[in-house]
Coordinates of C-alpha atoms in Angstrom, one line a residue:
X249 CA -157.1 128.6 38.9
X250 CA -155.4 130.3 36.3
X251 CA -152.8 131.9 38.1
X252 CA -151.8 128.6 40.0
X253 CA -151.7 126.9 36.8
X254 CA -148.8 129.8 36.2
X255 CA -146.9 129.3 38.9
X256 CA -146.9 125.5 38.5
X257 CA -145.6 126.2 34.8
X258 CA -142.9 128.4 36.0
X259 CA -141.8 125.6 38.7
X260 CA -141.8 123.3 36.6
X261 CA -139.5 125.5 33.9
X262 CA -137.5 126.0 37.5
X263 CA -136.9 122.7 38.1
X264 CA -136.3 121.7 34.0
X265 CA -133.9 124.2 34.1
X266 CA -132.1 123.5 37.0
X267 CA -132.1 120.1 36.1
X268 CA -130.5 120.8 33.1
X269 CA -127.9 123.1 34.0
X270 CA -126.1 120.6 36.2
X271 CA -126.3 117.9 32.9
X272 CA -125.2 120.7 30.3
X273 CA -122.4 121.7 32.8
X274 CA -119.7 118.6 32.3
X275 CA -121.1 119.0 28.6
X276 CA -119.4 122.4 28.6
X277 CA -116.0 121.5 30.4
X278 CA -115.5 118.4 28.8
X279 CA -114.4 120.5 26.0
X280 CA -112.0 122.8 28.4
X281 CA -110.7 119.5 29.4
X282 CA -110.0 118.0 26.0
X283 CA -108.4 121.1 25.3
X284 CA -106.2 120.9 28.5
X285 CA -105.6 117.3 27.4
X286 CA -104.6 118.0 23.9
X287 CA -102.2 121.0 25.1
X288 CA -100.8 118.6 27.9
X289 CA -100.0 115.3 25.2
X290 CA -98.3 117.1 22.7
X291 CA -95.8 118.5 26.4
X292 CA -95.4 114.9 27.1
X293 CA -95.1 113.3 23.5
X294 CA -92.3 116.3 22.7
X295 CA -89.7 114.6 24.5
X296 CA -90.2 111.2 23.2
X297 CA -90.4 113.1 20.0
X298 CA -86.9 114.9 20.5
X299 CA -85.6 111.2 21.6
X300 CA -86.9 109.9 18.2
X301 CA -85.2 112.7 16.4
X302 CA -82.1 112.0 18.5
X303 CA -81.9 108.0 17.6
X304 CA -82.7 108.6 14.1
X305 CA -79.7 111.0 13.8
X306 CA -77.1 109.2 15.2
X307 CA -78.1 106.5 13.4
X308 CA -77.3 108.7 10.3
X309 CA -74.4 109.6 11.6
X310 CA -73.4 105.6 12.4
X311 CA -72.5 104.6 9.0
X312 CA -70.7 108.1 8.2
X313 CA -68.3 107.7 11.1
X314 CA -68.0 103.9 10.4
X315 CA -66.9 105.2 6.2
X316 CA -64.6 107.7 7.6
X317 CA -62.6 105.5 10.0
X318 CA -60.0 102.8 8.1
X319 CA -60.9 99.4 8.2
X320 CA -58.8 97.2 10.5
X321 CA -56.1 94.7 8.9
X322 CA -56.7 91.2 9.4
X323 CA -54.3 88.8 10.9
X324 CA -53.4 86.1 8.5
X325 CA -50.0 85.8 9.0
X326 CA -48.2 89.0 8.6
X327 CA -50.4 89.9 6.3
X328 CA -52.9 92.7 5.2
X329 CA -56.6 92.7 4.0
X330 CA -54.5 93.0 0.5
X331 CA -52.4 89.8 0.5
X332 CA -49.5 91.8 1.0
X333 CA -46.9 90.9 3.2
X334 CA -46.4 93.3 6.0
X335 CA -43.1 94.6 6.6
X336 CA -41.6 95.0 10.3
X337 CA -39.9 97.7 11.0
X338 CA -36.3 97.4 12.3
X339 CA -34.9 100.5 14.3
X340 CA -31.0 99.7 16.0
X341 CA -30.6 101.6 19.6
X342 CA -30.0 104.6 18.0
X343 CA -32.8 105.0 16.3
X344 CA -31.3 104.3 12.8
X345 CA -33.5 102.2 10.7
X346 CA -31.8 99.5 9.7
X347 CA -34.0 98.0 6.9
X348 CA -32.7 98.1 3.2
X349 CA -29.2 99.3 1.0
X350 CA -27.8 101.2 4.2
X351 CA -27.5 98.1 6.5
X352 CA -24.7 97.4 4.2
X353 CA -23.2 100.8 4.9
X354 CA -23.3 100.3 8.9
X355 CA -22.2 96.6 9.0
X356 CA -19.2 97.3 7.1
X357 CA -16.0 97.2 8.8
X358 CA -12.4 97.9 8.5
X359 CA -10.5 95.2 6.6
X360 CA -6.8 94.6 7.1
X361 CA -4.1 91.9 6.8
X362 CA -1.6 90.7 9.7
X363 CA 0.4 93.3 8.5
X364 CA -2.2 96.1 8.6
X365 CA -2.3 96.7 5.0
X366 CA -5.4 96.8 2.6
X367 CA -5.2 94.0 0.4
X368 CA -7.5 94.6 -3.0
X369 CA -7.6 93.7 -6.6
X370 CA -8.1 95.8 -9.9
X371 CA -8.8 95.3 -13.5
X372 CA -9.0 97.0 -16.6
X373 CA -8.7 95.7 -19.8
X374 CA -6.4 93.0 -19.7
X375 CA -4.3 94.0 -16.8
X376 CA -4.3 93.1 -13.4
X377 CA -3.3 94.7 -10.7
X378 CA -2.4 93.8 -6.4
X379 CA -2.2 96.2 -4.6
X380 CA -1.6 97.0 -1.2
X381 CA -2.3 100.2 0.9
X382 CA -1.1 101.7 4.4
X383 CA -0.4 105.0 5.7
X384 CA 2.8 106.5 5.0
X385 CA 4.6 109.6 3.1
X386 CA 2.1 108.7 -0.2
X387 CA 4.8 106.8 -2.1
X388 CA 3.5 104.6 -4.8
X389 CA 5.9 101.4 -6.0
X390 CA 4.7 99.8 -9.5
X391 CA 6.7 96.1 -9.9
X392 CA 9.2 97.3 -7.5
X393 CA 10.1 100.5 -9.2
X394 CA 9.0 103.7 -8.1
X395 CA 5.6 105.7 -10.2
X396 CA 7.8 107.9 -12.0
X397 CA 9.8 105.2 -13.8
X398 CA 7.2 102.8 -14.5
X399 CA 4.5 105.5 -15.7
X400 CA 6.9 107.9 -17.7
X401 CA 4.0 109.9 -18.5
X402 CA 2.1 112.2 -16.2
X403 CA -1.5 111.7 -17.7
X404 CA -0.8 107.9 -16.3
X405 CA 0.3 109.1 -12.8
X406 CA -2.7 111.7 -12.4
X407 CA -5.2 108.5 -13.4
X408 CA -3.6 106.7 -10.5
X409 CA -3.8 109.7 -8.0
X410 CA -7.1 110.5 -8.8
X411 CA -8.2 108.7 -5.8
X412 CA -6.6 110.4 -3.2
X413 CA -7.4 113.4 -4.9
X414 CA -11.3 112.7 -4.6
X415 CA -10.9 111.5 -1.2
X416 CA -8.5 114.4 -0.1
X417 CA -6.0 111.7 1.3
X418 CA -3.0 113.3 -0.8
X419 CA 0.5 112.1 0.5
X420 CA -1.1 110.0 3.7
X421 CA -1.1 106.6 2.4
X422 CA 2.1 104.4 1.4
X423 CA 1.1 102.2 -2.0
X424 CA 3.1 98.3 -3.1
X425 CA 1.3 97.6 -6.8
X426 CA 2.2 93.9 -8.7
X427 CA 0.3 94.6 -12.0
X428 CA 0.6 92.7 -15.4
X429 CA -1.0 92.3 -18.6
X430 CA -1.8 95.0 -21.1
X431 CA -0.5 97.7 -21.9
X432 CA 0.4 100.7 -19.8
X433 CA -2.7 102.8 -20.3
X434 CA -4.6 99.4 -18.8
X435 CA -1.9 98.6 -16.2
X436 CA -2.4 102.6 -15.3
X437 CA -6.4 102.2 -14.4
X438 CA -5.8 98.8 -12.8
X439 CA -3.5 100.2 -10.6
X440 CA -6.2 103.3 -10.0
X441 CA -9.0 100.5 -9.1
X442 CA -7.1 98.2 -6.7
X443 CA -6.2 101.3 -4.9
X444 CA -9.8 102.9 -4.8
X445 CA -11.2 99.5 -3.3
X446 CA -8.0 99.3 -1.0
X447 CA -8.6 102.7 0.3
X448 CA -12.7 101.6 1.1
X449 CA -11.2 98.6 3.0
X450 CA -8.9 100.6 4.5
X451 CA -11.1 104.0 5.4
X452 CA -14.9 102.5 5.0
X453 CA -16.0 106.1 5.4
X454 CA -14.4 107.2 2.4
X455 CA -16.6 104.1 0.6
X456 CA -19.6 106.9 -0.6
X457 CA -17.0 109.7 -1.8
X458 CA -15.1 107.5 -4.1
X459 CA -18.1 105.6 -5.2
X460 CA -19.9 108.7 -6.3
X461 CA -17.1 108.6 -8.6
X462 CA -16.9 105.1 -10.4
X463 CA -13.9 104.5 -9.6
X464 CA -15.1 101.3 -7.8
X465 CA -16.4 99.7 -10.7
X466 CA -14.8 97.7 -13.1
X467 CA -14.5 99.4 -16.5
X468 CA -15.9 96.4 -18.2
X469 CA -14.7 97.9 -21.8
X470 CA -12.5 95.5 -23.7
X471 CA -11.1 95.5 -27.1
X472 CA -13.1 93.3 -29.5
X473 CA -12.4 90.0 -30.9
X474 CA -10.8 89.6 -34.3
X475 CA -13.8 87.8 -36.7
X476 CA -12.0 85.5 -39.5
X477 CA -12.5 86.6 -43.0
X478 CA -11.6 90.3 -41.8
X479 CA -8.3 92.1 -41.0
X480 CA -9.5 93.2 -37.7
X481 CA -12.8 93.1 -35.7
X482 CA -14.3 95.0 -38.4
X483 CA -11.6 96.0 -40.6
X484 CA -12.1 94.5 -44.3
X485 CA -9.6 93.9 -46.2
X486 CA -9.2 96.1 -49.8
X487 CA -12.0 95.2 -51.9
X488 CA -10.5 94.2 -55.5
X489 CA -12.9 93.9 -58.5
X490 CA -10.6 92.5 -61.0

């Protein structure tokens, strides 16, 4: 009795044990396989990560890119974000911007009479000079009488030849003056800036040379007007105390 009361113990440990093993089996791979899980979501979260991290950069880079490149004007007829009025740029078929001072320079032309003289007109002082200008041996006739009678002195003559001087047009051009008013030293740079403007008309190359000069502009000094109550324009008279 007692030894089959044994071996009925021992089966029934068998069996309890068997029984047990299967149940306590899953128990012991369910961890293996929430490790192979947790190994296997991180693989297949990393590129959703990377995508994330990929987004959220160019997103930083977005409004660095959209700084760094220059906001576009907006039409509002011809003109800028600004208010300013937008310029448009002329070019001519030679690529010669014609915009500005020097489309004065390139329309200017050649300007002669029927006769094909240069016609022009100078002032200084009080004297007025008309003068006309062609090419020739580089004589100069004042009133119908030739330089060296009408300006006896050379410092006059050299003010009138200054011009072709400058210009290096010495002895090429022929010269018929009518000048009156003032005195000789006025007559003289009359004279000197009716032929300057003649010779532009004449050669409009030679316009910036001469320019650079002043001999194109009128001399605008003039002697000063005699106040009453004083001998001259301000000139007193001798102060007397008794």
């Amino acid at each position: 009795m007692a030894d089959k009361k044994k071996q009925s113990l021992s089966d029934l440990a068998k069996l309890t044990e068997e029984a047990a093993a299967p149940a306590e089996a899953p128990e012991a791979e369910a961890p293996a396989e929430a490790a192979e899980t947790a190994e296997a979501a991180p693989a297949e979260e990393a590129p959703e990560a990377d995508a994330r991290a990929t987004v959220e950069a160019e997103a930083v880079e977005a409004p660095a890119a959209e700084d760094a490149a220059p906001a576009p004007r907006e039409d509002r007829g011809g003109r800028d974000r600004d208010g300013r009025r937008e310029k448009a740029e002329e070019v001519n078929k030679d690529g010669v911007d014609t915009q500005g001072p020097q489309i004065q320079a390139i329309l200017r032309e050649q300007q002669l009479d029927k006769q094909g003289r240069a016609y022009a007109t100078g002032r200084r002082k009080d004297a007025v000079a008309r003068v006309w200008l062609k090419p020739g041996s580089g004589k100069i006739v004042v009133n119908g009488r030739d330089q060296e009678v009408y300006f006896a002195r050379p410092t006059l003559r050299l003010i009138i030849n200054q011009v072709f001087d400058v210009a290096d047009r010495k002895g090429q051009y022929d010269v018929i003056a009518t000048v009156s008013g003032g005195g000789l030293s006025g007559q003289a740079g009359a004279v000197r800036h009716g032929i300057s403007t003649a010779l532009t008309r004449y050669e409009p190359a030679l316009r910036s040379a001469v320019k650079r000069e002043g001999f194109l502009t009128r001399d605008p000094r003039v002697v000063e007007r005699k106040k009453y109550g004083k001998a001259k324009a301000r000139r007193s008279f001798q102060f007397s105390k008794r």
